[in-house]
Tab-separated table of C-alpha atoms in Angstrom:
chain	number	residue	atom	x	y	z
A	1	MET	CA	12.151	11.158	2.251
A	2	VAL	CA	10.706	6.293	-0.094
A	3	GLN	CA	10.347	3.145	-2.076
A	4	ALA	CA	7.406	2.203	-4.270
A	5	ALA	CA	6.746	-1.078	-2.484
A	6	ALA	CA	7.473	-1.931	1.108
A	7	ALA	CA	9.325	-4.939	2.433
A	8	GLU	CA	7.689	-7.186	4.967
A	9	THR	CA	10.460	-6.552	7.511
A	10	ILE	CA	11.888	-3.289	8.737
A	11	PRO	CA	14.881	-2.285	6.597
A	12	LEU	CA	17.388	0.046	8.131
A	13	PRO	CA	17.014	3.696	7.155
A	14	GLN	CA	19.197	4.816	4.270
A	15	PRO	CA	19.238	8.562	3.642
A	16	LYS	CA	18.362	9.627	0.093
A	17	PRO	CA	18.173	13.053	-1.533
A	18	GLU	CA	14.417	13.237	-1.976
A	19	LEU	CA	11.186	11.807	-0.673
A	20	GLY	CA	9.615	9.640	-3.325
A	21	THR	CA	6.561	7.466	-3.826
A	22	HIS	CA	5.468	5.966	-0.545
A	23	ALA	CA	4.842	2.327	0.148
A	24	ASP	CA	1.399	0.762	0.273
A	25	LYS	CA	2.110	-0.817	3.665
A	26	PRO	CA	1.777	0.636	7.164
A	27	ILE	CA	4.995	1.375	9.037
A	28	ASP	CA	7.054	-1.381	7.357
A	29	LYS	CA	9.470	0.908	5.570
A	30	PRO	CA	12.718	2.728	6.324
A	31	LEU	CA	12.769	5.845	8.429
A	32	PRO	CA	11.822	8.927	6.389
A	33	GLN	CA	14.565	10.314	4.199
A	34	PRO	CA	15.633	13.949	4.306
A	35	ALA	CA	14.427	16.178	1.539
A	36	THR	CA	17.372	18.410	2.288
A	37	THR	CA	20.563	16.439	1.776
A	38	ALA	CA	20.942	17.328	-1.897
A	39	GLU	CA	19.019	20.582	-2.255
A	40	PRO	CA	18.661	23.438	0.230
A	41	ALA	CA	15.498	22.992	2.269
A	42	PRO	CA	12.390	24.884	1.178
A	43	LEU	CA	12.350	27.964	3.360
A	44	PRO	CA	9.359	29.559	5.037
A	45	SER	CA	7.699	32.599	3.528
A	46	ALA	CA	9.267	35.919	4.387
A	47	ASP	CA	6.507	36.938	6.768
A	48	THR	CA	7.049	33.872	8.950
A	49	ILE	CA	10.841	33.986	9.145
A	50	ASN	CA	12.255	34.648	12.588
A	51	PRO	CA	15.220	37.036	12.634
A	52	ASP	CA	16.885	34.728	15.146
A	53	ARG	CA	17.672	32.438	12.211
A	54	PHE	CA	19.999	35.127	10.924
A	55	GLY	CA	21.379	36.081	14.314
A	56	ALA	CA	19.607	39.427	13.893
A	57	LYS	CA	17.533	41.482	16.279
A	58	PRO	CA	13.857	42.209	15.481
A	59	ALA	CA	14.645	45.908	14.935
A	60	ASP	CA	17.211	45.126	12.223
A	61	ALA	CA	16.398	47.329	9.188
A	62	ALA	CA	17.515	44.796	6.585
A	63	TYR	CA	15.518	42.021	8.199
A	64	GLY	CA	12.518	44.343	8.503
A	65	ALA	CA	12.644	45.088	4.774
A	66	PHE	CA	12.987	41.380	4.053
A	67	GLN	CA	9.995	40.600	6.229
A	68	ARG	CA	7.894	43.141	4.316
A	69	GLY	CA	8.892	41.649	0.987
A	70	LEU	CA	11.234	44.504	0.056
A	71	TYR	CA	13.955	42.087	-0.979
A	72	LYS	CA	16.092	44.406	-3.080
A	73	THR	CA	16.120	46.968	-0.257
A	74	ALA	CA	16.942	44.227	2.239
A	75	TYR	CA	19.777	43.025	0.007
A	76	ASN	CA	21.258	46.506	-0.379
A	77	LEU	CA	21.041	47.198	3.359
A	78	ALA	CA	22.481	43.840	4.333
A	79	LEU	CA	25.255	43.768	1.728
A	80	VAL	CA	27.177	46.691	3.222
A	81	ARG	CA	27.099	45.114	6.664
A	82	ALA	CA	27.908	41.681	5.238
A	83	GLN	CA	31.007	43.077	3.557
A	84	ASN	CA	32.021	44.470	6.942
A	85	GLY	CA	31.816	41.000	8.498
A	86	ASP	CA	28.352	41.004	10.099
A	87	PRO	CA	27.342	37.294	10.194
A	88	ALA	CA	23.603	38.029	10.405
A	89	ALA	CA	23.805	40.221	7.315
A	90	GLN	CA	25.930	37.624	5.531
A	91	THR	CA	23.270	35.005	6.188
A	92	LEU	CA	20.504	37.289	4.958
A	93	VAL	CA	22.415	38.149	1.778
A	94	ALA	CA	23.027	34.450	1.179
A	95	GLU	CA	19.379	33.637	1.686
A	96	ILE	CA	18.227	36.318	-0.745
A	97	LEU	CA	20.740	35.189	-3.373
A	98	SER	CA	19.974	31.493	-2.922
A	99	ARG	CA	16.274	32.111	-3.545
A	100	GLY	CA	16.545	34.842	-6.165
A	101	LEU	CA	14.422	37.265	-4.163
A	102	GLY	CA	14.558	40.684	-5.808
A	103	VAL	CA	17.943	39.855	-7.314
A	104	PRO	CA	19.086	37.204	-9.830
A	105	LEU	CA	19.399	33.778	-8.244
A	106	ASN	CA	23.082	33.076	-7.625
A	107	SER	CA	23.742	29.926	-5.606
A	108	ALA	CA	27.504	30.102	-6.024
A	109	GLU	CA	27.632	33.610	-4.575
A	110	ALA	CA	25.193	32.585	-1.832
A	111	ALA	CA	27.554	29.769	-0.897
A	112	LYS	CA	30.363	32.254	-0.264
A	113	TRP	CA	28.235	34.255	2.166
A	114	TYR	CA	26.871	31.154	3.881
A	115	ALA	CA	30.454	29.959	4.365
A	116	LEU	CA	31.526	33.245	5.950
A	117	ALA	CA	28.553	33.290	8.334
A	118	ALA	CA	29.003	29.599	9.128
A	119	GLU	CA	32.572	30.299	10.213
A	120	GLN	CA	31.134	32.792	12.700
A	121	GLY	CA	28.728	30.213	14.135
A	122	VAL	CA	25.351	31.167	12.655
A	123	PRO	CA	23.375	27.872	12.787
A	124	GLU	CA	21.227	28.656	9.735
A	125	SER	CA	24.328	29.276	7.625
A	126	GLN	CA	26.043	26.202	9.039
A	127	PHE	CA	23.053	24.125	7.984
A	128	GLN	CA	22.709	25.624	4.525
A	129	TYR	CA	26.434	25.471	3.803
A	130	ALA	CA	26.551	21.866	5.007
A	131	LEU	CA	23.892	21.048	2.398
A	132	MET	CA	25.994	22.702	-0.271
A	133	LEU	CA	29.073	20.753	0.805
A	134	LEU	CA	27.085	17.532	0.542
A	135	ASP	CA	25.749	18.498	-2.858
A	136	GLY	CA	29.023	19.660	-4.382
A	137	ARG	CA	27.528	21.710	-7.204
A	138	TYR	CA	28.423	25.222	-6.055
A	139	VAL	CA	31.332	24.373	-3.766
A	140	LYS	CA	33.783	21.493	-3.653
A	141	LYS	CA	32.087	18.451	-2.156
A	142	ASP	CA	33.246	17.833	1.414
A	143	GLU	CA	31.338	15.253	3.401
A	144	LYS	CA	33.541	15.581	6.490
A	145	GLY	CA	33.102	19.336	6.524
A	146	ALA	CA	29.371	18.940	6.006
A	147	TYR	CA	29.184	16.488	8.900
A	148	ALA	CA	30.941	18.916	11.257
A	149	LEU	CA	28.765	21.870	10.261
A	150	MET	CA	25.551	19.851	10.397
A	151	GLN	CA	26.427	18.650	13.879
A	152	ALA	CA	27.231	22.183	15.016
A	153	ALA	CA	23.927	23.504	13.669
A	154	ALA	CA	22.065	20.593	15.247
A	155	GLU	CA	23.645	21.195	18.638
A	156	ALA	CA	22.734	24.867	18.321
A	157	GLY	CA	19.073	23.910	17.935
A	158	ASN	CA	18.417	24.088	14.182
A	159	ARG	CA	15.673	21.485	13.794
A	160	LEU	CA	16.335	20.703	10.134
A	161	ALA	CA	19.985	20.179	10.995
A	162	GLN	CA	18.958	17.905	13.867
A	163	PHE	CA	16.895	15.737	11.533
A	164	ASN	CA	19.497	15.642	8.791
A	165	PHE	CA	22.338	14.998	11.197
A	166	ALA	CA	20.364	12.071	12.589
A	167	GLN	CA	20.042	10.744	9.048
A	168	MET	CA	23.781	11.144	8.538
A	169	LEU	CA	24.450	9.163	11.715
A	170	VAL	CA	22.238	6.331	10.490
A	171	GLN	CA	23.893	6.381	7.080
A	172	GLN	CA	27.305	6.251	8.740
A	173	ASP	CA	26.316	3.338	10.968
A	174	PRO	CA	23.374	1.504	9.311
A	175	GLY	CA	22.243	-0.589	12.234
A	176	ASP	CA	20.555	-0.307	15.587
A	177	ALA	CA	23.646	1.347	17.055
A	178	GLY	CA	23.416	4.090	14.449
A	179	ILE	CA	19.727	4.604	15.136
A	180	ALA	CA	20.498	4.795	18.858
A	181	LYS	CA	22.952	7.634	18.190
A	182	ALA	CA	20.406	9.396	15.990
A	183	VAL	CA	17.397	9.108	18.300
A	184	SER	CA	18.226	12.090	20.494
A	185	TYR	CA	18.408	14.326	17.410
A	186	TYR	CA	15.183	12.924	15.983
A	187	GLU	CA	13.525	13.523	19.346
A	188	ARG	CA	14.685	17.117	19.600
A	189	ALA	CA	13.492	17.893	16.074
A	190	ALA	CA	10.190	16.110	16.664
A	191	ALA	CA	9.609	18.173	19.802
A	192	THR	CA	9.739	21.327	17.660
A	193	GLY	CA	6.944	19.949	15.471
A	194	LEU	CA	9.029	18.855	12.462
A	195	ALA	CA	6.860	16.290	10.673
A	196	ASP	CA	9.809	14.333	9.225
A	197	ALA	CA	11.205	13.826	12.706
A	198	GLN	CA	7.823	12.965	14.184
A	199	TYR	CA	7.448	10.276	11.552
A	200	ALA	CA	10.983	9.024	12.204
A	201	MET	CA	10.240	8.682	15.905
A	202	SER	CA	6.983	6.895	15.122
A	203	GLN	CA	9.082	4.284	13.297
A	204	VAL	CA	11.478	4.012	16.219
A	205	TYR	CA	8.649	3.348	18.693
A	206	ALA	CA	6.704	1.129	16.297
A	207	ASN	CA	9.679	-1.176	15.897
A	208	GLY	CA	11.373	-0.837	19.283
A	209	VAL	CA	14.759	0.189	17.887
A	210	GLY	CA	17.490	2.638	18.831
A	211	GLY	CA	17.261	1.841	22.523
A	212	LYS	CA	13.548	2.628	22.696
A	213	PRO	CA	10.992	0.006	23.749
A	214	ARG	CA	8.196	-0.776	21.351
A	215	ASP	CA	5.314	1.574	22.136
A	216	ASP	CA	2.424	1.505	19.684
A	217	VAL	CA	0.471	4.170	21.552
A	218	GLN	CA	3.353	6.621	21.352
A	219	ALA	CA	4.006	5.678	17.721
A	220	ARG	CA	0.383	6.311	16.791
A	221	ARG	CA	0.416	9.659	18.606
A	222	LEU	CA	3.456	10.731	16.578
A	223	LEU	CA	1.894	9.484	13.348
A	224	ALA	CA	-1.147	11.623	14.091
A	225	GLN	CA	1.012	14.680	14.732
A	226	ALA	CA	2.804	14.273	11.411
A	227	ALA	CA	-0.437	13.458	9.576
A	228	ARG	CA	-2.023	16.676	10.794
A	229	GLN	CA	0.837	18.511	9.087
A	230	ASN	CA	-0.139	16.872	5.780
A	231	TYR	CA	2.757	14.389	5.854
A	232	ASP	CA	1.283	11.879	3.447
A	233	THR	CA	3.252	8.814	4.537
A	234	ALA	CA	2.076	9.357	8.100
A	235	GLN	CA	-1.497	9.767	6.856
A	236	ILE	CA	-1.351	6.400	5.078
A	237	ASP	CA	0.215	4.620	8.039
A	238	LEU	CA	-2.136	6.215	10.556
A	239	ALA	CA	-5.103	5.102	8.468
A	240	ALA	CA	-3.794	1.538	8.402
A	241	TRP	CA	-3.287	1.567	12.167
A	242	MET	CA	-6.821	2.867	12.669
A	243	ILE	CA	-8.185	0.049	10.549
A	244	GLU	CA	-6.151	-2.506	12.509
A	245	GLY	CA	-6.846	-0.913	15.878
A	246	ARG	CA	-3.099	-0.728	16.466
A	247	GLY	CA	-1.976	1.691	19.154
A	248	GLY	CA	-5.555	2.731	19.872
A	249	ALA	CA	-9.179	2.182	18.983
A	250	ARG	CA	-10.357	1.165	15.520
A	251	ASP	CA	-11.741	4.130	13.622
A	252	LEU	CA	-12.723	3.195	10.078
A	253	LYS	CA	-14.287	6.529	9.199
A	254	SER	CA	-11.180	8.495	10.189
A	255	ALA	CA	-8.985	5.945	8.424
A	256	PHE	CA	-10.923	6.543	5.229
A	257	GLY	CA	-10.567	10.302	5.699
A	258	TRP	CA	-6.795	10.185	6.146
A	259	THR	CA	-6.394	7.896	3.138
A	260	LYS	CA	-8.538	10.190	1.013
A	261	GLN	CA	-6.543	13.236	2.079
A	262	ALA	CA	-3.259	11.578	1.100
A	263	ALA	CA	-4.745	10.348	-2.182
A	264	GLU	CA	-6.049	13.779	-3.086
A	265	GLY	CA	-2.600	15.143	-2.294
A	266	GLY	CA	-1.151	12.952	-5.035
A	267	ASN	CA	0.257	10.015	-3.086
A	268	VAL	CA	-0.006	7.091	-5.478
A	269	ALA	CA	-0.006	4.375	-2.814
A	270	ALA	CA	-2.837	6.193	-1.037
A	271	GLN	CA	-4.787	6.401	-4.280
A	272	ASN	CA	-4.562	2.623	-4.679
A	273	ARG	CA	-5.462	2.056	-1.052
A	274	LEU	CA	-8.428	4.441	-1.324
A	275	ALA	CA	-9.656	2.443	-4.309
A	276	LYS	CA	-9.651	-0.660	-2.109
A	277	LEU	CA	-11.535	1.101	0.675
A	278	TYR	CA	-14.226	2.141	-1.797
A	279	MET	CA	-14.293	-1.386	-3.238
A	280	GLN	CA	-14.655	-2.991	0.188
A	281	GLY	CA	-16.802	-0.295	1.793
A	282	VAL	CA	-14.349	0.320	4.627
A	283	GLY	CA	-15.113	3.581	6.414
A	284	THR	CA	-17.472	4.599	3.624
A	285	ASP	CA	-20.292	3.226	1.512
A	286	PRO	CA	-19.113	0.836	-1.218
A	287	ASP	CA	-18.671	2.599	-4.556
A	288	LEU	CA	-17.348	0.457	-7.383
A	289	VAL	CA	-17.121	3.360	-9.798
A	290	LEU	CA	-15.015	5.484	-7.472
A	291	ALA	CA	-12.917	2.432	-6.622
A	292	GLY	CA	-12.225	1.973	-10.310
A	293	ALA	CA	-11.556	5.670	-10.830
A	294	TRP	CA	-8.977	5.913	-8.056
A	295	TYR	CA	-7.215	2.764	-9.214
A	296	ILE	CA	-7.078	4.140	-12.755
A	297	VAL	CA	-5.416	7.289	-11.367
A	298	ALA	CA	-2.872	5.198	-9.456
A	299	ARG	CA	-2.244	2.926	-12.439
A	300	ARG	CA	-1.616	5.880	-14.706
A	301	ALA	CA	1.064	6.944	-12.241
A	302	GLY	CA	2.762	3.559	-12.596
A	303	LEU	CA	1.379	1.519	-9.695
A	304	ILE	CA	0.285	-1.959	-10.732
A	305	ASP	CA	-1.853	-4.005	-8.338
A	306	PRO	CA	-2.959	-7.413	-9.700
A	307	GLN	CA	-5.914	-7.543	-7.300
A	308	MET	CA	-7.174	-4.189	-8.531
A	309	ASP	CA	-6.501	-5.118	-12.146
A	310	ASP	CA	-8.803	-8.089	-11.675
A	311	PHE	CA	-11.369	-5.831	-10.028
A	312	LEU	CA	-11.228	-3.390	-12.919
A	313	GLN	CA	-11.689	-6.186	-15.439
A	314	GLY	CA	-14.799	-7.283	-13.558
A	315	LEU	CA	-16.604	-3.950	-13.921
A	316	SER	CA	-19.405	-3.650	-16.450
A	317	ASP	CA	-18.853	-1.569	-19.573
A	318	ASP	CA	-20.987	1.210	-18.128
A	319	GLU	CA	-19.133	1.150	-14.783
A	320	THR	CA	-15.787	1.215	-16.589
A	321	LYS	CA	-16.905	4.196	-18.663
A	322	GLN	CA	-18.039	6.064	-15.539
A	323	ALA	CA	-14.819	5.190	-13.732
A	324	LEU	CA	-12.745	6.578	-16.608
A	325	GLN	CA	-14.791	9.762	-16.646
A	326	LYS	CA	-14.367	10.259	-12.896
A	327	ALA	CA	-10.647	9.419	-13.069
A	328	ASN	CA	-10.180	12.198	-15.610
A	329	ARG	CA	-11.622	14.676	-13.110
A	330	LEU	CA	-9.715	13.495	-10.048
A	331	PRO	CA	-6.551	15.254	-8.835
């Protein structure tokens, strides 16, 4: 989770509830902010969920029903066991209730089951209940309790907990010392393939903070890993690095492709940057109409760029008309 315009120096990371509009500058921004400190994290589809997250065995009947999309059956099977103190069943019941799968969504009731399973050491429940304690809507807000549960889940290997706990450490100690404490958690989450953590580590290496030496090659490798997972901020930064030749060879065509992918995904900064690439013919043939169209899309979203305003004013009436028509058809 980021500001609409980047500073010229590296600000320290400050955790926020949600990812926002990304900056139109490569790398010079805070570490990514967790999308999970105010709302429970989006969960994977039922057919990709590993029963280990619930502390259950693959043969578990309730989990099997859940995996097949039989949510009401899964709920009924798990509820009896949950009431008898089974932490895996308690976690599954909580998950079903928190997402409204086959039963009415009931976050307050889900919180009760997450709390019970968390007490019995289920990392998934510790993580989810920690989020609820931070949020304070369905349970009494308790930042100290959330910190303890998030740390426990992180130590147990929950990658979202590792990332969010790292963010909490940085928030608690907003300086290089805090980043140094957080790095090991970022690294562990990044090693599992979590794009947020990969991007965070790219920032660490790009700026040589948290006890890590500056390493542009490693930073670019991590940016590429996150970009391949459709992490739009990483796509924008990777494109900028490819244009600069930072951390590796210059690759204008790939830079254009990454910028276009982020722009088409709705990233406003990428839309403005793509307009400039079309205007300047960087990585693609110059196209003034498409440059105008993409800037119009970005401007409609609230991004104002004086350079691009001047460019737009310089288009002919026919080019402006075509740009407007294309902008109306763009994502």
